[in-house]
CSV table of C-alpha atoms in Angstrom, one decimal:
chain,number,residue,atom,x,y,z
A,1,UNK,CA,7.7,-3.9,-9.6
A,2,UNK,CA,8.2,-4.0,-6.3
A,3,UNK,CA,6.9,-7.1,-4.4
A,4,UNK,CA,5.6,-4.9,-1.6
A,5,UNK,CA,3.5,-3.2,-4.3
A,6,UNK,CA,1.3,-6.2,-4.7
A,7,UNK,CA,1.3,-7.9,-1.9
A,8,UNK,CA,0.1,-6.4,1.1
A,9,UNK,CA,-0.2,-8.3,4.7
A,10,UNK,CA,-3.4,-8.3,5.5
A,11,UNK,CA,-4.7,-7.2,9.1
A,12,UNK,CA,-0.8,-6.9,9.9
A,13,UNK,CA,-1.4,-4.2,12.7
A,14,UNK,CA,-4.1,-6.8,14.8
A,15,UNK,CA,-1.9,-9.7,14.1
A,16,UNK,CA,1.5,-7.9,15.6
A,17,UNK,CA,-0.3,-6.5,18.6
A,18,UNK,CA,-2.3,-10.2,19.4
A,19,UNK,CA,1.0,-11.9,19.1
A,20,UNK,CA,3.1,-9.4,20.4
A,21,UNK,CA,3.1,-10.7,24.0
A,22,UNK,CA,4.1,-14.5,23.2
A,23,UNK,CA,7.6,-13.1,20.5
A,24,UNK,CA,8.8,-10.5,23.0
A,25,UNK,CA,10.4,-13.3,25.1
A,26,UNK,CA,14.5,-14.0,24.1
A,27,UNK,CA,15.0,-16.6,21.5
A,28,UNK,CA,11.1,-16.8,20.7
A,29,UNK,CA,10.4,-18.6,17.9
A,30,UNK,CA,6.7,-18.2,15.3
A,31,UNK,CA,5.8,-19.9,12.8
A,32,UNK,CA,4.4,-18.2,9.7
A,33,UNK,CA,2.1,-21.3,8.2
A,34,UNK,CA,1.6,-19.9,5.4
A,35,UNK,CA,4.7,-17.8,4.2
A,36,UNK,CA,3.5,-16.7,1.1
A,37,UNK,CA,5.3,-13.6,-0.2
A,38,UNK,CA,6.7,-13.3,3.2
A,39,UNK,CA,4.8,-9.7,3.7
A,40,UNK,CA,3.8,-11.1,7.5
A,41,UNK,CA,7.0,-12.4,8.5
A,42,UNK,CA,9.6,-9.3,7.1
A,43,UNK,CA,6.8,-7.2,9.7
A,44,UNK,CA,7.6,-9.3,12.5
A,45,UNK,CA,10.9,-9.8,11.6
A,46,UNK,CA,12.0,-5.9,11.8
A,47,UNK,CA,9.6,-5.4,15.3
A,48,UNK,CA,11.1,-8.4,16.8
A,49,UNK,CA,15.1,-8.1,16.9
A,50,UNK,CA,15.8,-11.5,19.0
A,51,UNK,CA,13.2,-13.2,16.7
A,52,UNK,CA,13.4,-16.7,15.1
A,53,UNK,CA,10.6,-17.6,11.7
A,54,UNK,CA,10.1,-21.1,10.5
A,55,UNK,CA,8.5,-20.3,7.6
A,56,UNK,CA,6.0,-22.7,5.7
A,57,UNK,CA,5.3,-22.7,2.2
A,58,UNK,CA,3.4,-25.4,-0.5
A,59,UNK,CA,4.3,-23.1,-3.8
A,60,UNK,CA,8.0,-23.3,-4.7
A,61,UNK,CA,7.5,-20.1,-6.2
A,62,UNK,CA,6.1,-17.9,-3.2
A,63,UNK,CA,9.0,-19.9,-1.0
A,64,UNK,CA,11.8,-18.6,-3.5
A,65,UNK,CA,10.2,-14.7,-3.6
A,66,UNK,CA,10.1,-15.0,0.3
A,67,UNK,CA,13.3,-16.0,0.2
A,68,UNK,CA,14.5,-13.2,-1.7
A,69,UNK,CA,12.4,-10.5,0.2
A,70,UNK,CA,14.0,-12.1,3.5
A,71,UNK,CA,17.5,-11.7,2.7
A,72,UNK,CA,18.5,-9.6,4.8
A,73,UNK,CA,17.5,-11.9,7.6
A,74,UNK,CA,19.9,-14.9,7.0
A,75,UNK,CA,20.1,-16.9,9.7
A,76,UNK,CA,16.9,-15.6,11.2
A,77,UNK,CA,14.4,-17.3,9.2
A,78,UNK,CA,14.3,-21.6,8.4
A,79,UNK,CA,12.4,-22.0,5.0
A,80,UNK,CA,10.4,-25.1,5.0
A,81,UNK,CA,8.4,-26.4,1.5
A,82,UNK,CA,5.2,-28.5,2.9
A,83,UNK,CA,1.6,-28.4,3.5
A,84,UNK,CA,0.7,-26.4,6.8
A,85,UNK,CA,-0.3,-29.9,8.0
A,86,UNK,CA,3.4,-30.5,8.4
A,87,UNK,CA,3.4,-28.2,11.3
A,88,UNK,CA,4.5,-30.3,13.6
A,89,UNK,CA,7.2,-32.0,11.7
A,90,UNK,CA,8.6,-29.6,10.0
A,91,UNK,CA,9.3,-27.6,13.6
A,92,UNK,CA,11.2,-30.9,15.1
A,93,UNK,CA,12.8,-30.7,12.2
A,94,UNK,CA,14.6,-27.2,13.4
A,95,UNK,CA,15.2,-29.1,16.8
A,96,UNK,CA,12.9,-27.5,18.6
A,97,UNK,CA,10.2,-29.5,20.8
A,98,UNK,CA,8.3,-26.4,20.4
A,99,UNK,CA,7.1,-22.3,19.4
A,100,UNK,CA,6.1,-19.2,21.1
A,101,UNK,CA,4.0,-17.9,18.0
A,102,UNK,CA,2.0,-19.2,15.0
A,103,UNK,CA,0.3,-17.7,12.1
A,104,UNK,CA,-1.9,-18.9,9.6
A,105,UNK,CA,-3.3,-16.6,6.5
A,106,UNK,CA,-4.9,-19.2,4.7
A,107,UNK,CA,-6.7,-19.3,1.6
A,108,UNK,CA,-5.0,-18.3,-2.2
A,109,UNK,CA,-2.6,-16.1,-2.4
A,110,UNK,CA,-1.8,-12.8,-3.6
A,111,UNK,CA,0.8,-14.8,-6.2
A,112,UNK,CA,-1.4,-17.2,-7.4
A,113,UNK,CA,-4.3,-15.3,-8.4
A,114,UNK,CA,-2.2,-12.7,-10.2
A,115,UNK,CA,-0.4,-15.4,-12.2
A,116,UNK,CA,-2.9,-15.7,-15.2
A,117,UNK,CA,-1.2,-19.1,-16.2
A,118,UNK,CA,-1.6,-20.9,-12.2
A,119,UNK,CA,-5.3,-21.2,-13.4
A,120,UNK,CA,-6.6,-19.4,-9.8
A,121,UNK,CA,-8.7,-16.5,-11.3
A,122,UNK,CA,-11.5,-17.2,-13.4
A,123,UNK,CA,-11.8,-13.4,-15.2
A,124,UNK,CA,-8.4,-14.5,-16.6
A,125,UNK,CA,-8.2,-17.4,-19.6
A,126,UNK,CA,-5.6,-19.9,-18.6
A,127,UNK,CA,-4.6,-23.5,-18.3
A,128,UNK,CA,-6.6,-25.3,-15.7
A,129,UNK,CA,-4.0,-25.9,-13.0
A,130,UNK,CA,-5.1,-24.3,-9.4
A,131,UNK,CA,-2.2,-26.5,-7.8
A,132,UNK,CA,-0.7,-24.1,-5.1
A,133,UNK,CA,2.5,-27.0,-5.2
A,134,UNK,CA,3.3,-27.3,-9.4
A,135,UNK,CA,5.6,-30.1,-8.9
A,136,UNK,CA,2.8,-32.4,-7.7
A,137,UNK,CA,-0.7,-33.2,-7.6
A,138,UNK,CA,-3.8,-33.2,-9.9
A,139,UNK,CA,-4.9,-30.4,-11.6
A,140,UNK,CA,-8.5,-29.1,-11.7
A,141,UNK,CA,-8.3,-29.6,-15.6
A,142,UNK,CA,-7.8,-33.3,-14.1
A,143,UNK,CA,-10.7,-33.2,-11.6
A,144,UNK,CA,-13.0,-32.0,-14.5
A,145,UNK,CA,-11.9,-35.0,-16.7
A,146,UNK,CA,-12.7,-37.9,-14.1
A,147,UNK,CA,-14.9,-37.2,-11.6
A,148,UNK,CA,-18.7,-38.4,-11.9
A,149,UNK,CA,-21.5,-36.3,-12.1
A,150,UNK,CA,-22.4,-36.9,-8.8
A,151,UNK,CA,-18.5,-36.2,-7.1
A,152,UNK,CA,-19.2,-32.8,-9.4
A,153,UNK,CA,-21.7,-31.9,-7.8
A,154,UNK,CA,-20.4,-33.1,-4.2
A,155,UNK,CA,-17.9,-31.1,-4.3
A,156,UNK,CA,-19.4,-28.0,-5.3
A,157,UNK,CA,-21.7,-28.3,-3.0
A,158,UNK,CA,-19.8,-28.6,-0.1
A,159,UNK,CA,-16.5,-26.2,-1.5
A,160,UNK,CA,-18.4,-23.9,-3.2
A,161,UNK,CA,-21.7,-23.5,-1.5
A,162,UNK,CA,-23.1,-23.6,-4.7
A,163,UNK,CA,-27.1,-24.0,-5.0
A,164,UNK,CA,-26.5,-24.7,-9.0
A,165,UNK,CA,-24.4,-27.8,-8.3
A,166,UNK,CA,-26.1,-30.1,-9.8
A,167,UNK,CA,-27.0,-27.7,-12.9
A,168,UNK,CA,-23.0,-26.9,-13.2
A,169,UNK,CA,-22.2,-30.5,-12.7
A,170,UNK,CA,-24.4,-32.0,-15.7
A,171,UNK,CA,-23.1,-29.3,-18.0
A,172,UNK,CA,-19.6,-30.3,-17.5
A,173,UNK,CA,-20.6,-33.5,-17.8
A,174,UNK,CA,-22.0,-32.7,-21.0
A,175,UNK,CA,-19.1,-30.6,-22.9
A,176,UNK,CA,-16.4,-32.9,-22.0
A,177,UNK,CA,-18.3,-35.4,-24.0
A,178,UNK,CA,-17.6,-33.2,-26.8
A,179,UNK,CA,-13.9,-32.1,-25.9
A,180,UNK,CA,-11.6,-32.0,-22.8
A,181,UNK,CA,-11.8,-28.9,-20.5
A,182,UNK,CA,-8.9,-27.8,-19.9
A,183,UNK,CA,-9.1,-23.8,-19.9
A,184,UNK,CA,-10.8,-21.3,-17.4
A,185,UNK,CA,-12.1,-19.7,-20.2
A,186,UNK,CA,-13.9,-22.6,-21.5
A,187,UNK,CA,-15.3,-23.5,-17.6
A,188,UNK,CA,-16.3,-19.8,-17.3
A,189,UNK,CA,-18.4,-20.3,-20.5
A,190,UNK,CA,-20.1,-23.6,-19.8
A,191,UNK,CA,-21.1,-22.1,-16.5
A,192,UNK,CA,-22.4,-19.0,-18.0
A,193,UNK,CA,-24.6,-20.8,-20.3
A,194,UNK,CA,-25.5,-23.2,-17.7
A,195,UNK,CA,-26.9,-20.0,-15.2
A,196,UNK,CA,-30.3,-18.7,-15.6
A,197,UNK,CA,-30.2,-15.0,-16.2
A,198,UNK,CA,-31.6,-14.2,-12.8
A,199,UNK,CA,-29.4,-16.2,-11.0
A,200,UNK,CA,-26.0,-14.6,-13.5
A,201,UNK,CA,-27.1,-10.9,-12.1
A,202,UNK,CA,-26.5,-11.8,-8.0
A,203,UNK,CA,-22.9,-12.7,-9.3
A,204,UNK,CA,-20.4,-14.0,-11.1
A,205,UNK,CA,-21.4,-18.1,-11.8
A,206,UNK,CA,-17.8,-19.4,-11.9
A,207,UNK,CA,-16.8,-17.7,-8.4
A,208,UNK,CA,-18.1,-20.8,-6.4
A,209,UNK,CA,-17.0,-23.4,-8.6
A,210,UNK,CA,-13.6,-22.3,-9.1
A,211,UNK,CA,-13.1,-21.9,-5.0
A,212,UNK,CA,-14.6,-25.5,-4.9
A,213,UNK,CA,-11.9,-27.0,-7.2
A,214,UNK,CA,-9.1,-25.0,-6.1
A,215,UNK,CA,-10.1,-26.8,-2.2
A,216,UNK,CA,-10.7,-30.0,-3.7
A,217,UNK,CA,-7.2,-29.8,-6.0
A,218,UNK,CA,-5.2,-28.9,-2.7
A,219,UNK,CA,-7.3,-30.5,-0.1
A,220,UNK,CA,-7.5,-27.8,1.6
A,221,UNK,CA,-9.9,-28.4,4.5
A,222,UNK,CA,-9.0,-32.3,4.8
A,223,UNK,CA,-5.2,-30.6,5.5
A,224,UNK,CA,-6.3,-27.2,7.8
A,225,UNK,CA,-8.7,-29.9,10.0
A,226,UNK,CA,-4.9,-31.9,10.9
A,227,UNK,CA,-2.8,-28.6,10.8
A,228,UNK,CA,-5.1,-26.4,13.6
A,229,UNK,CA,-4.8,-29.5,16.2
A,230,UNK,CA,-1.1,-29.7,15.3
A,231,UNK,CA,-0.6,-26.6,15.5
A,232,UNK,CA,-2.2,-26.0,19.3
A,233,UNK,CA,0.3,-29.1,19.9
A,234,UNK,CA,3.5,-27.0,19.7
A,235,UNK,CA,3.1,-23.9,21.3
A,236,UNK,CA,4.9,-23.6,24.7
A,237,UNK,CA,2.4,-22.2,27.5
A,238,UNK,CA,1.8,-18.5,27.0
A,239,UNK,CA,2.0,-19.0,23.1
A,240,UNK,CA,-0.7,-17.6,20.8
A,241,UNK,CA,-1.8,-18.5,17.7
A,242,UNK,CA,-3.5,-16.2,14.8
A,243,UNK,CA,-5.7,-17.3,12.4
A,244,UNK,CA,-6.8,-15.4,9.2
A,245,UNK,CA,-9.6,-17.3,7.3
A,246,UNK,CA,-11.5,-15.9,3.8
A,247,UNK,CA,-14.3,-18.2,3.8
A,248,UNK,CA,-16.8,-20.0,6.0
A,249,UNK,CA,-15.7,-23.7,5.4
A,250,UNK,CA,-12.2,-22.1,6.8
A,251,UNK,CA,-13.2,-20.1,9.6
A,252,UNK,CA,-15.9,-22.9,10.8
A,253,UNK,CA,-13.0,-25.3,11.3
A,254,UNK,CA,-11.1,-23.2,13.0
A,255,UNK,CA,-13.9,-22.1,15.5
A,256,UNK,CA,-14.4,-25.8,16.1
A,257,UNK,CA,-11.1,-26.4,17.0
A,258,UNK,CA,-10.4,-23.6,18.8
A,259,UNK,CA,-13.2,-23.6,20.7
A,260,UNK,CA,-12.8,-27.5,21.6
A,261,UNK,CA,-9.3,-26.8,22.9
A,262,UNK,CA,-10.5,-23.6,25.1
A,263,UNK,CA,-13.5,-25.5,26.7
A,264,UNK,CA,-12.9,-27.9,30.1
A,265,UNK,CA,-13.4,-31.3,29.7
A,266,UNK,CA,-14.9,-31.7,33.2
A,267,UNK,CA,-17.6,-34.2,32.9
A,268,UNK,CA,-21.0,-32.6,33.5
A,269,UNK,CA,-21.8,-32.6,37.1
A,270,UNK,CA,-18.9,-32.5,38.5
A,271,UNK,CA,-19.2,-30.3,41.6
A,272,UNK,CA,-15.5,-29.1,41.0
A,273,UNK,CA,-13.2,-29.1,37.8
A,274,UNK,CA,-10.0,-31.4,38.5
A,275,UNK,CA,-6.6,-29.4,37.1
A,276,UNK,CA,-6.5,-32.0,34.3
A,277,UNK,CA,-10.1,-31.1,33.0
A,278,UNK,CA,-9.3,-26.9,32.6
A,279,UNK,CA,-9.3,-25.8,29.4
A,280,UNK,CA,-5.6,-25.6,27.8
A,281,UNK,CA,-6.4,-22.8,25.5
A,282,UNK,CA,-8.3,-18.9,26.4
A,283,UNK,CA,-9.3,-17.4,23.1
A,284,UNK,CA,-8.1,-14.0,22.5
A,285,UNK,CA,-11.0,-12.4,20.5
A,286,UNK,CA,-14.6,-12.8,21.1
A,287,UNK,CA,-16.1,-14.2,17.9
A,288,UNK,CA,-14.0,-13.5,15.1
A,289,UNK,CA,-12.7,-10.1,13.9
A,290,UNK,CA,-12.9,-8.5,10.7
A,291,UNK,CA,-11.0,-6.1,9.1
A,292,UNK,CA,-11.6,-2.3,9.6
A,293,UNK,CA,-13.6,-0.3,6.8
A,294,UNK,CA,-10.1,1.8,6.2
A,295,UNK,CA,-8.7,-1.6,5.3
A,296,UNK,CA,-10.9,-3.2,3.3
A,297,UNK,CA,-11.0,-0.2,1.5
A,298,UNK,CA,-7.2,-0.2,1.0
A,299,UNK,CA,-6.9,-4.2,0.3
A,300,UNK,CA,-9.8,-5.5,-1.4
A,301,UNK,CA,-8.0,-9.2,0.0
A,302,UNK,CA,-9.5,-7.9,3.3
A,303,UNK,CA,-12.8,-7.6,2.5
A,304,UNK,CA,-13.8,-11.6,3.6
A,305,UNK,CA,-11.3,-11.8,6.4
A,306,UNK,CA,-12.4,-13.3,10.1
A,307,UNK,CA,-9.2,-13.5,12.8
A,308,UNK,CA,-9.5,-15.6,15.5
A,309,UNK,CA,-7.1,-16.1,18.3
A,310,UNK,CA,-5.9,-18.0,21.0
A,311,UNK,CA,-3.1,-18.2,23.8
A,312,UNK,CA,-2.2,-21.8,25.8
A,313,UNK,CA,-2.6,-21.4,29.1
A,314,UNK,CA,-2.0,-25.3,30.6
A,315,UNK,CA,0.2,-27.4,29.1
A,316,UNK,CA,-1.2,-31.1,28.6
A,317,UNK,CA,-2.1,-33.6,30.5
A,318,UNK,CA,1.2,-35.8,29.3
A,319,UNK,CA,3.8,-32.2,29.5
A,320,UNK,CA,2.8,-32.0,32.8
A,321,UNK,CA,3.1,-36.0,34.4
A,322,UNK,CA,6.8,-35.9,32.5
């Protein structure tokens, strides 16, 4: 099959057009955070000729499919295997000091939940992996087998929003007594029997857990809480960034950051703001944008979706004393 069959870009039209303005310039460079399958970057790679993509990937597997699907580009695109909070490096690495574009589209991807045996989805019965990097890590069949009741329940709590934390947490706690748990299936059936039958009709009772260990397994807020700040860091004035988040722990990060780096730091009072107190950053969107109802009824990935973007307007304080 072809990869363009099941994998499409979401919100591609809104990200182009937002971006547009900072990768029309000669020799502009983005960087796609989050290469995945490489559906984003092949878009702006055919509507941008003079175009440069430093492409950055966790899974060995998405990076070698980009790779494939982005042949036709040699020379245009520098394939980079890290964690998004690498941003920074992995661009000086390219000898650049810095970008015109960036784009994140974070959360799991297309490839990892429709590989049954990366342990992502929990309608499918599969090994307990959820490691978006398989040649390093712990798994979530690990996390299961060490952690404490109480770092359970933490993390569900806090990944997962879960309300049955605690409830989920001593029921792990109490079949690994009898045997490891190291399937989906098996973790889909201890949290089914562990749900009251109310609660098992507003939803499926593993969707929650199984976000919060597939954050916790990648550390995947510790690592987007570095990589937005690092990312703001390297864009040239007049650069934009896009943001695509799928969940509220996500997208509340983001809108901090953004927010903090789009706000003066003029101490309260002061009858004028100095130059070095304007805000380096104007956001791009008001609020955060979802996807249209044609789309989410296209791409069921689109359904959660909230964009947020922002352009650099000021360099900083340090860029402009040098």
């Amino acid at each position: 099959m072809d990869i363009r069959d099941i994998h499409t870009p979401v919100m591609l039209e809104r990200c182009v057009e937002l971006l547009a303005p900072a990768l029309e310039r000669p020799g502009a460079v983005l960087v796609d955070a989050t290469l995945g399958m490489g559906g984003h970057t092949e878009a702006f790679l055919d509507r941008f000729p003079d175009l440069h993509v430093i492409g950055l990937d966790r899974d060995t597997d998405a990076l070698r499919i980009a790779q494939e699907r982005l042949a036709r580009f040699a020379g245009r695109v520098t394939f980079v295997h890290t964690v998004y909070d690498g941003i920074a490096d992995a661009v000086a690495g390219t000898g650049r000091d810095g970008v015109d574009g960036i784009l994140f589209d974070l959360g799991v991807s297309s490839l990892q939940l429709d590989e049954a045996e990366r342990g992502f989805a929990y309608a499918q019965d599969a090994p307990l992996d959820m490691r978006m990097d398989q040649s390093a890590g712990t798994t979530a069949a690990d996390v299961l087998a060490a952690y404490s009741e109480g770092e359970l329940r933490r993390i569900f709590e806090r990944y997962g929003e879960e309300k049955l934390a605690g409830r989920y947490a001593r029921a792990i706690i109490a079949a690994r007594r009898t045997a490891p748990i190291e399937r989906s299936g098996r973790l889909v059936e201890i949290l089914t029997e562990a749900t009251p039958a109310a609660v098992a009709r507003a939803g499926h009772p593993a969707k929650r857990v199984f976000q919060a260990l597939r954050i916790e397994v990648n550390a995947e807020l510790s690592a987007l809480e570095h990589a937005i700040p690092a990312a703001l860091g390297t864009l040239h004035v007049g650069g934009r960034i896009v943001v695509l988040s799928y969940q509220s722990l996500e997208d509340r990060l983001v809108k901090r950051a953004l927010a903090a780096a789009s706000t003066s730091t003029a101490p309260a009072g002061l009858p004028v703001e100095l130059p070095e107190h304007a805000p380096r950053f104007r956001l791009l969107v008001k609020g955060a944008e979802q996807a249209s109802d044609d789309e989410r009824a296209r791409n069921r990935r689109a359904a959660p979706v909230r964009l947020r973007a922002a352009e650099r307007v000021r360099p900083d304080d340090a860029e402009e004393s040098a």
